[in-house]
CSV table of C-alpha atoms and ligand atoms in Angstrom, one decimal:
chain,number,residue,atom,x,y,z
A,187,UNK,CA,-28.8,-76.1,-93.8
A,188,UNK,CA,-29.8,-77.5,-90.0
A,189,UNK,CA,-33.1,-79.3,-90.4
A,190,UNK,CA,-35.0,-79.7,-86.8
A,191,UNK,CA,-37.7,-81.9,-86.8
A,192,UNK,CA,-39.5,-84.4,-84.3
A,193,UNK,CA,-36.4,-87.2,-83.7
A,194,UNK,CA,-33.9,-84.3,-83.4
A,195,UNK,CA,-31.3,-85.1,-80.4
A,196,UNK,CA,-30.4,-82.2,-78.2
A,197,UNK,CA,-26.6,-81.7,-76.6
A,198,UNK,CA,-25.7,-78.5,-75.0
A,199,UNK,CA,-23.4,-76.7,-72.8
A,200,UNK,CA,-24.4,-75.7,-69.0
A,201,UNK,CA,-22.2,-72.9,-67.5
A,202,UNK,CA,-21.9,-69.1,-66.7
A,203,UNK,CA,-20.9,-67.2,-68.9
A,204,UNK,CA,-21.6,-69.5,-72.2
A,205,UNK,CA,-21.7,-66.4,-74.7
A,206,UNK,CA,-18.1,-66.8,-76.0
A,207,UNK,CA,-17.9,-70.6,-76.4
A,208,UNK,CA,-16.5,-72.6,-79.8
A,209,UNK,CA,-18.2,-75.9,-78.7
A,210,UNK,CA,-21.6,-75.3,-80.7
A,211,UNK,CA,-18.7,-75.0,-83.7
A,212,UNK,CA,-17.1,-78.4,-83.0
A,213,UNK,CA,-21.0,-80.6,-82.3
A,214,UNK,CA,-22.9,-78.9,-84.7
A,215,UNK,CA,-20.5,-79.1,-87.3
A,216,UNK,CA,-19.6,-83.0,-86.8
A,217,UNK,CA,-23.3,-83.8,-86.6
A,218,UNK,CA,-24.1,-82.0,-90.0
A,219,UNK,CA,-21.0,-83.6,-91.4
A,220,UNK,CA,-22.3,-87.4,-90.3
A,221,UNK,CA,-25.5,-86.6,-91.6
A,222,UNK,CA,-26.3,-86.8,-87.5
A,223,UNK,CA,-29.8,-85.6,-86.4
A,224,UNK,CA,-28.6,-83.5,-83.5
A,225,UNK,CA,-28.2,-79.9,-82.7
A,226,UNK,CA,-26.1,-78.5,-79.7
A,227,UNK,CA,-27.1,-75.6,-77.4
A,228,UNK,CA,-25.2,-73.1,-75.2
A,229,UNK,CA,-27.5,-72.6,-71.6
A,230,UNK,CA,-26.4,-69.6,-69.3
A,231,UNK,CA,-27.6,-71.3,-66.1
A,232,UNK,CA,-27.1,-68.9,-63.3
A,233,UNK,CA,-25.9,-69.5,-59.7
A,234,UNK,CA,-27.7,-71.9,-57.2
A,235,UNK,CA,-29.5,-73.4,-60.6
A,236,UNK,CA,-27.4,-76.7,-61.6
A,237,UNK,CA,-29.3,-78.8,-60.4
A,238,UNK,CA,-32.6,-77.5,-61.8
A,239,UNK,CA,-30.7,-77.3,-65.6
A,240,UNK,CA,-29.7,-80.8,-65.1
A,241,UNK,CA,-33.0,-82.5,-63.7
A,242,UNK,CA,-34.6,-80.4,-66.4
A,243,UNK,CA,-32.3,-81.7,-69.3
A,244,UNK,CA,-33.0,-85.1,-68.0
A,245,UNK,CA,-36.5,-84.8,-68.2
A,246,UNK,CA,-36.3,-83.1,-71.6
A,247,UNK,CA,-34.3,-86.1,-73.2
A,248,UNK,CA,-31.6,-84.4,-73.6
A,249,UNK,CA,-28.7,-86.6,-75.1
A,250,UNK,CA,-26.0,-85.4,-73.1
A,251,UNK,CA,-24.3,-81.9,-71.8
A,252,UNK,CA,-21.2,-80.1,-71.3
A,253,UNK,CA,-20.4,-78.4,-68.5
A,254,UNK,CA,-18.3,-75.3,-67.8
A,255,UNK,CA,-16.7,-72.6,-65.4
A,256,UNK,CA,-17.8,-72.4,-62.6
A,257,UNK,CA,-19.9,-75.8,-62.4
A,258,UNK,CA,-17.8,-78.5,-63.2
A,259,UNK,CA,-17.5,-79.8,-59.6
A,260,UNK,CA,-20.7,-78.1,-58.4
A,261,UNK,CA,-22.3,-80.9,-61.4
A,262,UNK,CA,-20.8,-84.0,-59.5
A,263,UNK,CA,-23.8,-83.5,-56.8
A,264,UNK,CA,-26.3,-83.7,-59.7
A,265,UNK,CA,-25.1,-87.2,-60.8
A,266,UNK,CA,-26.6,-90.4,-61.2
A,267,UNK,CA,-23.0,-92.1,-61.4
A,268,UNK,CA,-19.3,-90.6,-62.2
A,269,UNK,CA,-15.8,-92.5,-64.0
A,270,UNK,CA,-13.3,-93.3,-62.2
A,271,UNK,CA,-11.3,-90.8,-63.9
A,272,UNK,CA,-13.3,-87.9,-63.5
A,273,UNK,CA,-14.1,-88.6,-59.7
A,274,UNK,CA,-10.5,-88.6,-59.1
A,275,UNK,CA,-10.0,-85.4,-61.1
A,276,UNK,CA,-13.1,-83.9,-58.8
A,277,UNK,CA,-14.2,-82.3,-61.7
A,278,UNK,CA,-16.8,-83.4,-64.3
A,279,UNK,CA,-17.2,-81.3,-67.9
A,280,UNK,CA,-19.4,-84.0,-69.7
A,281,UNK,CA,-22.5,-85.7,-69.0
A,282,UNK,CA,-23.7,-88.8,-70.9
A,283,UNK,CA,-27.2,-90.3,-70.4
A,284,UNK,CA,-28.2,-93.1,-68.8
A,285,UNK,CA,-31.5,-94.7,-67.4
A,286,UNK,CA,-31.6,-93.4,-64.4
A,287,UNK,CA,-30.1,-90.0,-65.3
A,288,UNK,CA,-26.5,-88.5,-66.6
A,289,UNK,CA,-22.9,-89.9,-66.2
A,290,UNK,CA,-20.5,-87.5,-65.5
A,291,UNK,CA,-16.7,-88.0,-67.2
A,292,UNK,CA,-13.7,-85.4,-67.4
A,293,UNK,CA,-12.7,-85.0,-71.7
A,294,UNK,CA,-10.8,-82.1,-70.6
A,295,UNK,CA,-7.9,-84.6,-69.1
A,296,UNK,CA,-7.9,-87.4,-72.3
A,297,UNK,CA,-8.7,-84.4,-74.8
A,298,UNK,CA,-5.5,-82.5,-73.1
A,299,UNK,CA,-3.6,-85.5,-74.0
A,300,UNK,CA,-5.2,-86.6,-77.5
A,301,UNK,CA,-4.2,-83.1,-78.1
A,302,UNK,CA,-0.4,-83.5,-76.7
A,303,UNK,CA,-0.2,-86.3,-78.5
A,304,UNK,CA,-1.1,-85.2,-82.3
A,305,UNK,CA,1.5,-82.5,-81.5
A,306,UNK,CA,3.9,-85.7,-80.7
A,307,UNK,CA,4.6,-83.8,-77.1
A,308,UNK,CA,5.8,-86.4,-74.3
A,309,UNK,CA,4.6,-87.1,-71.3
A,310,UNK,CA,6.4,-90.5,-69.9
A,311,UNK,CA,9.5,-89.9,-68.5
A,312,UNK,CA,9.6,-85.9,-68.2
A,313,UNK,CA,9.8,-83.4,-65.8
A,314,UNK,CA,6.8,-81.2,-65.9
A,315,UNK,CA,5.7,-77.7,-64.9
A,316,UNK,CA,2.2,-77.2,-64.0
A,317,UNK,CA,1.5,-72.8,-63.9
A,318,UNK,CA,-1.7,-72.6,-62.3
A,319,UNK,CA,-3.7,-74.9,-59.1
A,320,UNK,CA,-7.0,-74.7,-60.5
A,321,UNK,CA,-9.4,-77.2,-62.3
A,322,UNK,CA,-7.5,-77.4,-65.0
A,323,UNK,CA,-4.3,-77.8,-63.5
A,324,UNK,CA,-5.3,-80.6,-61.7
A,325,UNK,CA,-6.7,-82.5,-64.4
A,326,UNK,CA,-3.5,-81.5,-66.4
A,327,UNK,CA,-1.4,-82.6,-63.2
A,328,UNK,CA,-3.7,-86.1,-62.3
A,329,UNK,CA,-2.9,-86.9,-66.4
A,330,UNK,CA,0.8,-86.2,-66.2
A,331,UNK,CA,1.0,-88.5,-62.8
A,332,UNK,CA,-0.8,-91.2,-64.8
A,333,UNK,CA,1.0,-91.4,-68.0
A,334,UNK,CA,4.6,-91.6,-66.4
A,335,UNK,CA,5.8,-88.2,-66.2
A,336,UNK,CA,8.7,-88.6,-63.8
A,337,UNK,CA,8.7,-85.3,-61.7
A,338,UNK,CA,5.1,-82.5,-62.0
A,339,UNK,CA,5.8,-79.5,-60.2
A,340,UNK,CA,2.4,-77.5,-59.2
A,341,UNK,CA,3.3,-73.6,-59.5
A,342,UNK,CA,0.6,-71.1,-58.2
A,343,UNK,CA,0.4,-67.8,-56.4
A,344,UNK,CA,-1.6,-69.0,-53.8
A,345,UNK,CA,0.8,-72.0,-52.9
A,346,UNK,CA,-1.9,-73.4,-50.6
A,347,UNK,CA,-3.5,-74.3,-53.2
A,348,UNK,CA,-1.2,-75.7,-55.6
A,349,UNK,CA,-0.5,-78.2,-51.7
A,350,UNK,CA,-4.0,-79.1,-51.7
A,351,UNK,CA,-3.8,-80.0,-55.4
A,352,UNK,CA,-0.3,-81.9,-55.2
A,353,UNK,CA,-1.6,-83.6,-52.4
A,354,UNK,CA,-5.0,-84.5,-53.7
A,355,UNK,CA,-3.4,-86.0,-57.2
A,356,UNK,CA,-0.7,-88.2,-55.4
A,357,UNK,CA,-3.1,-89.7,-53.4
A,358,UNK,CA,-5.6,-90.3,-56.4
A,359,UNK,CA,-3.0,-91.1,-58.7
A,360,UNK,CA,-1.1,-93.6,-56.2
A,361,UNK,CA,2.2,-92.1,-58.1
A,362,UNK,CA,3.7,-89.4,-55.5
A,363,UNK,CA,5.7,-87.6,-58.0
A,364,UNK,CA,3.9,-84.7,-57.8
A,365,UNK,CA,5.1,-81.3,-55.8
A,366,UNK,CA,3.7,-77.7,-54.8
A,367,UNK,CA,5.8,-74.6,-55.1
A,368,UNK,CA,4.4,-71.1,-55.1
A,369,UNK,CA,5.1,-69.1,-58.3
A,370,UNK,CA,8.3,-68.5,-58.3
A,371,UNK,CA,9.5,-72.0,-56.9
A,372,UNK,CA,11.1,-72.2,-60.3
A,373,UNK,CA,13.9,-70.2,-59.1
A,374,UNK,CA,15.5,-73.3,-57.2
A,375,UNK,CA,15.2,-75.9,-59.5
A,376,UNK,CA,18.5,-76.7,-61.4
A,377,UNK,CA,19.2,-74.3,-64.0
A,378,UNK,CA,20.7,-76.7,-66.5
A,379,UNK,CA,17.2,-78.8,-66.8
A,380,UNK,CA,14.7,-78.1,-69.5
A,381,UNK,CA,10.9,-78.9,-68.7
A,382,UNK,CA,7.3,-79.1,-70.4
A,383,UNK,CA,5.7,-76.4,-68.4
A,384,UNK,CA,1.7,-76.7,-68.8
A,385,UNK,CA,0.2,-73.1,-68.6
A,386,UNK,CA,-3.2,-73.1,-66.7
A,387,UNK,CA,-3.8,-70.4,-65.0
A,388,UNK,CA,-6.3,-67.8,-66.9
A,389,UNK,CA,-3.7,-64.8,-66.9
A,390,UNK,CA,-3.1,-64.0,-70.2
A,391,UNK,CA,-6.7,-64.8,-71.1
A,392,UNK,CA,-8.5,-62.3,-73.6
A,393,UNK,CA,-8.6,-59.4,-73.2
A,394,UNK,CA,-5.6,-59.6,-71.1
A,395,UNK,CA,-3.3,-60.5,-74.0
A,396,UNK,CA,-0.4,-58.8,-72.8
A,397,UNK,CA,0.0,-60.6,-69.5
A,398,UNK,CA,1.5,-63.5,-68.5
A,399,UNK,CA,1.1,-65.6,-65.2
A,400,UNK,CA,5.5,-65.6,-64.9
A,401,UNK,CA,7.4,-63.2,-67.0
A,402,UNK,CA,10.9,-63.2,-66.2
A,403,UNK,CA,13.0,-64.4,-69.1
A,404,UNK,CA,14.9,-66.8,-66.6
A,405,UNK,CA,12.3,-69.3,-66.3
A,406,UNK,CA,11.7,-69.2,-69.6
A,407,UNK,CA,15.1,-70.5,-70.3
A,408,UNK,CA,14.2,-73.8,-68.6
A,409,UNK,CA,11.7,-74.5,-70.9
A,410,UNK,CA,11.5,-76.7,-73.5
A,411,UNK,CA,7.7,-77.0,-74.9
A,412,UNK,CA,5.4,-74.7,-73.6
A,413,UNK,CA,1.6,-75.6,-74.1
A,414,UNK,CA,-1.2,-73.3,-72.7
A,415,UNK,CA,-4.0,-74.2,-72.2
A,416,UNK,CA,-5.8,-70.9,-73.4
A,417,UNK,CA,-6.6,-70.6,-76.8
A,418,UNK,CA,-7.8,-67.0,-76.6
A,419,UNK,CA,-6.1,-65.6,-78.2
A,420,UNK,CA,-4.0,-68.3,-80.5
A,421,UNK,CA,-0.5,-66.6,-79.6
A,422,UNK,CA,-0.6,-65.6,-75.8
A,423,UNK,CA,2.2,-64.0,-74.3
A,424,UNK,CA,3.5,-67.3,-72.6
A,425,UNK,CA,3.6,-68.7,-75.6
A,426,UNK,CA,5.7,-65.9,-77.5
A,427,UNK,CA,8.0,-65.8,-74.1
A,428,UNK,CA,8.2,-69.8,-74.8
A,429,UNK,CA,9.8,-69.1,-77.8
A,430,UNK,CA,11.9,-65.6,-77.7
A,431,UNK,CA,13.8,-68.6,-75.1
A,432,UNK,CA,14.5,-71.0,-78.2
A,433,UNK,CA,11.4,-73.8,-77.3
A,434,UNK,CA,8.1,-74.7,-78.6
A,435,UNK,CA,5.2,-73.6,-78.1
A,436,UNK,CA,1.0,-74.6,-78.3
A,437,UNK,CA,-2.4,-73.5,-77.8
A,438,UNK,CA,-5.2,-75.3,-75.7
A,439,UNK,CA,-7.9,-75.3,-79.2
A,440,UNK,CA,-6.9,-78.9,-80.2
A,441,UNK,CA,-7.6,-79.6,-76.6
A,442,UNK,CA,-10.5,-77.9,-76.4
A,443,UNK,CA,-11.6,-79.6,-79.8
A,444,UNK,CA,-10.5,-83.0,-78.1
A,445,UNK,CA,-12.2,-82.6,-75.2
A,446,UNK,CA,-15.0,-82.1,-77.6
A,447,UNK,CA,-14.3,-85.1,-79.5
A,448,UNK,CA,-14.3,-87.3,-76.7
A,449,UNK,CA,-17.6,-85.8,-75.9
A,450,UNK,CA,-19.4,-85.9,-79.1
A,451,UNK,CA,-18.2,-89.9,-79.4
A,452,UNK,CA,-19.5,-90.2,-75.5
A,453,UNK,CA,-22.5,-89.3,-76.1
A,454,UNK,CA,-23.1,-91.1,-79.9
A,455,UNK,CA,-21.5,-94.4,-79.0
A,456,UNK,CA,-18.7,-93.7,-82.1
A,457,UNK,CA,-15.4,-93.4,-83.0
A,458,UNK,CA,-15.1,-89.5,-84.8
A,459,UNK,CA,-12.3,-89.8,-88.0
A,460,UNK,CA,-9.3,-88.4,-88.2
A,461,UNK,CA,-10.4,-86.8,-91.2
A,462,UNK,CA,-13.7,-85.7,-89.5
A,463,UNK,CA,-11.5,-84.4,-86.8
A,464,UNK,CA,-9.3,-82.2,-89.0
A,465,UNK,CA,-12.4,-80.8,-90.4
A,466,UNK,CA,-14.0,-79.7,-87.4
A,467,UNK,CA,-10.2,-78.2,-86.0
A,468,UNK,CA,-10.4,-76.4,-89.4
A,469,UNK,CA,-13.8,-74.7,-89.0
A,470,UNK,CA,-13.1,-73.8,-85.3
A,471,UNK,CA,-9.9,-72.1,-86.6
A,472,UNK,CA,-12.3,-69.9,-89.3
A,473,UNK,CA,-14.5,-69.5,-86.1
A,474,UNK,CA,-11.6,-67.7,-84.1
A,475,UNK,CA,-10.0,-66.1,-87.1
A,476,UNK,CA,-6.9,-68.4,-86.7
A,477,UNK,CA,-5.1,-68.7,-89.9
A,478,UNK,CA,-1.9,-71.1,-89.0
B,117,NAP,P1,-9.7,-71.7,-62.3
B,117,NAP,O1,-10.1,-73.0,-61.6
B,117,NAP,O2,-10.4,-70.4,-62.0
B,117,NAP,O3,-8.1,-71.5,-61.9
B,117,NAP,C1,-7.4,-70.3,-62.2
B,117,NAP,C2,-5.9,-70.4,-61.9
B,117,NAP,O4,-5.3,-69.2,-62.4
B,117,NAP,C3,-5.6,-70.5,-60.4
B,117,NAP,O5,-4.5,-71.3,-60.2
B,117,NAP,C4,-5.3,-69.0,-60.1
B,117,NAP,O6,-4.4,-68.9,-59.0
B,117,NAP,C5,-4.6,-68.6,-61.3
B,117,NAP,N1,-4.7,-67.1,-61.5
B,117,NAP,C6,-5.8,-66.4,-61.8
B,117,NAP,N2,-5.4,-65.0,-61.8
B,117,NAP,C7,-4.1,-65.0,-61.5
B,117,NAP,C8,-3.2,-63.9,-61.4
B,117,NAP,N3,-3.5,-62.6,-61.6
B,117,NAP,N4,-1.9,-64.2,-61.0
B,117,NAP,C9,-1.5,-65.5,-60.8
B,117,NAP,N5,-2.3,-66.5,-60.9
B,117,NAP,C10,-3.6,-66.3,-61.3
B,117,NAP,O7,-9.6,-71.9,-63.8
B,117,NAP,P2,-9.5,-73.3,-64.7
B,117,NAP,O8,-10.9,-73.8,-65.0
B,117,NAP,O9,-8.5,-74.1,-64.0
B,117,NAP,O10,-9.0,-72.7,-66.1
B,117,NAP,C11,-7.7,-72.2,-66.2
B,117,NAP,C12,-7.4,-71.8,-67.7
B,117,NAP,O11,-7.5,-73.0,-68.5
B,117,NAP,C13,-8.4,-70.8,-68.2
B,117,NAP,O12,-7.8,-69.8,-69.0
B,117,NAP,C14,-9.3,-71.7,-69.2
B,117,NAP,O13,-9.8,-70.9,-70.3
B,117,NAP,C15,-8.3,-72.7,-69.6
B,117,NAP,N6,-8.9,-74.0,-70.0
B,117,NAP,C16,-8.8,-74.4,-71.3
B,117,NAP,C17,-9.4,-75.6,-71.7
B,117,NAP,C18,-9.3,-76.0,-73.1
B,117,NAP,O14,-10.0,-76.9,-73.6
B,117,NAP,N7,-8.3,-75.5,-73.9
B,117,NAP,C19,-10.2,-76.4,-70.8
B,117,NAP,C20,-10.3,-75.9,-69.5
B,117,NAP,C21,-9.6,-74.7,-69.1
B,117,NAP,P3,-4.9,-68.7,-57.4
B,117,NAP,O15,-5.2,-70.1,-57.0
B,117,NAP,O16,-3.8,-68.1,-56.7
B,117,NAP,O17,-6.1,-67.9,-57.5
């Protein structure tokens, strides 16, 4: 039973919409399991109103925020200082407190590969397809740069885009093995080579269950692992295409309970446990209705 009382710590999440999010699941549950005196809120903060939430959370005491779609860049204005990490990235999705005010980091890059890691997927050394140009591609495409991959290859409709974003993370990363193609760029790499192709693009996103960002069986057939990064719902059709080819295929929840993780041990100073960890993936599972 959540007690509130006068030395109760506040965390929430900042972003529009916030109705549908699993992150109360992951904090609330961690703190009640530590015996933690802190409760975390979802805030709706509408358009042109950032900086208002976060000078107001400041001013409240509030221990520290998440921040979502569409404000995760928007945020970085609001800041009193930024990691290295993060300000490479471009985009923040945690703020931790400080004196003078919040701290923004990026847990959606090291909770992506905390995540890749407990499912023992490889990063150094591989040839990696990035679906998608958007926030989380690029954090997904700066990680893979850093940790060795040897080729990333940004796919995206708008192939602008997926330029800006190759261009931006060889320059941050200082490792100039990443590439843009538009969506079907796929089509003239060897045929022979299997990849890790990271799905970040939103199609296929609930309620759109049927959809999938590529669906021709050919590229398909080039891949290896597949890991998307939506976990709504927990089988997307990227995922089942991932497989009807003979490869393996993920979810983004363990990175989204990561991400959360990283937050939650931002924020309190700590180092969560792996047993801790496995009990908060299990309740956000029950959340979602996920039953593998
Ligand atoms: P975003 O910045 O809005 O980017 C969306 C991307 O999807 C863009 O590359 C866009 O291509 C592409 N796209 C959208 N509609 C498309 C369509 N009909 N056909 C082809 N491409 C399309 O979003 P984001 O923040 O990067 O998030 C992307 C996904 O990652 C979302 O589904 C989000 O839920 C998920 N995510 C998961 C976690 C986690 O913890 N598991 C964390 C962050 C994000 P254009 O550039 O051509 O528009």
């Amino acid at each position: 039973m959540l007690q509130v009382d006068g030395h109760t710590r506040l965390c929430g999440l900042i972003g529009d919409p916030v109705e549908h999010t699993v992150s109360p699941v992951i904090h609330n549950t961690l703190a009640q399991k530590e015996g933690r005196n802190l409760v975390y809120v979802p805030f709706h903060v509408e358009a042109g109103q950032v900086k208002k939430a976060v000078e107001g959370a400041f001013a409240l005491n509030v221990l520290g925020m998440n921040v979502t779609v569409p404000y995760k860049r928007e945020v970085i204005s609001c800041l009193d200082g930024i990691d290295g990490i993060a300000e490479k990235i471009g985009a923040v999705n945690t703020l931790v407190r400080t004196k003078q005010g919040y701290k923004g980091y990026n847990t959606d890059a090291t909770g992506l590969y905390r995540a890749m890691i407990s499912e023992n997927i490889k990063i150094e050394g591989e040839e990696i397809l990035i679906l998608g140009a958007g926030g989380a591609a690029r954090a997904a495409a700066f990680l893979c740069a850093l940790k060795g991959a040897s080729k990333v290859y940004i796919l995206n409709r708008t192939k602008e885009k997926a330029q800006m974003a190759a261009e931006e993370v060889n320059r941050q990363s200082e490792a100039g093995c990443v590439e843009a193609m538009g969506i079907d760029g796929y089509k003239n790499l060897p045929k022979d080579k299997k990849y890790l192709a990271i799905q970040a693009t939103s199609v296929g996103l609930f309620p759109n269950t049927e959809d999938a960002v590529i669906l021709d069986k050919e590229f398909y057939r080039r891949v290896h692992t597949g890991f998307d990064l939506i976990y709504r719902p927990s089988c997307t059709q990227f995922m089942k295409l991932v497989r009807e080819a003979g490869g393996k295929s993920y979810h983004g929840l363990k990175m989204l309970l990561y991400q959360g993780i990283e937050a939650y041990e931002l924020w309190n100073g700590i180092s969560v446990s792996q047993e801790d960890i496995l009990f908060v993936y299990a309740r956000m599972k029950e959340a979602m209705g996920i039953e593998e």
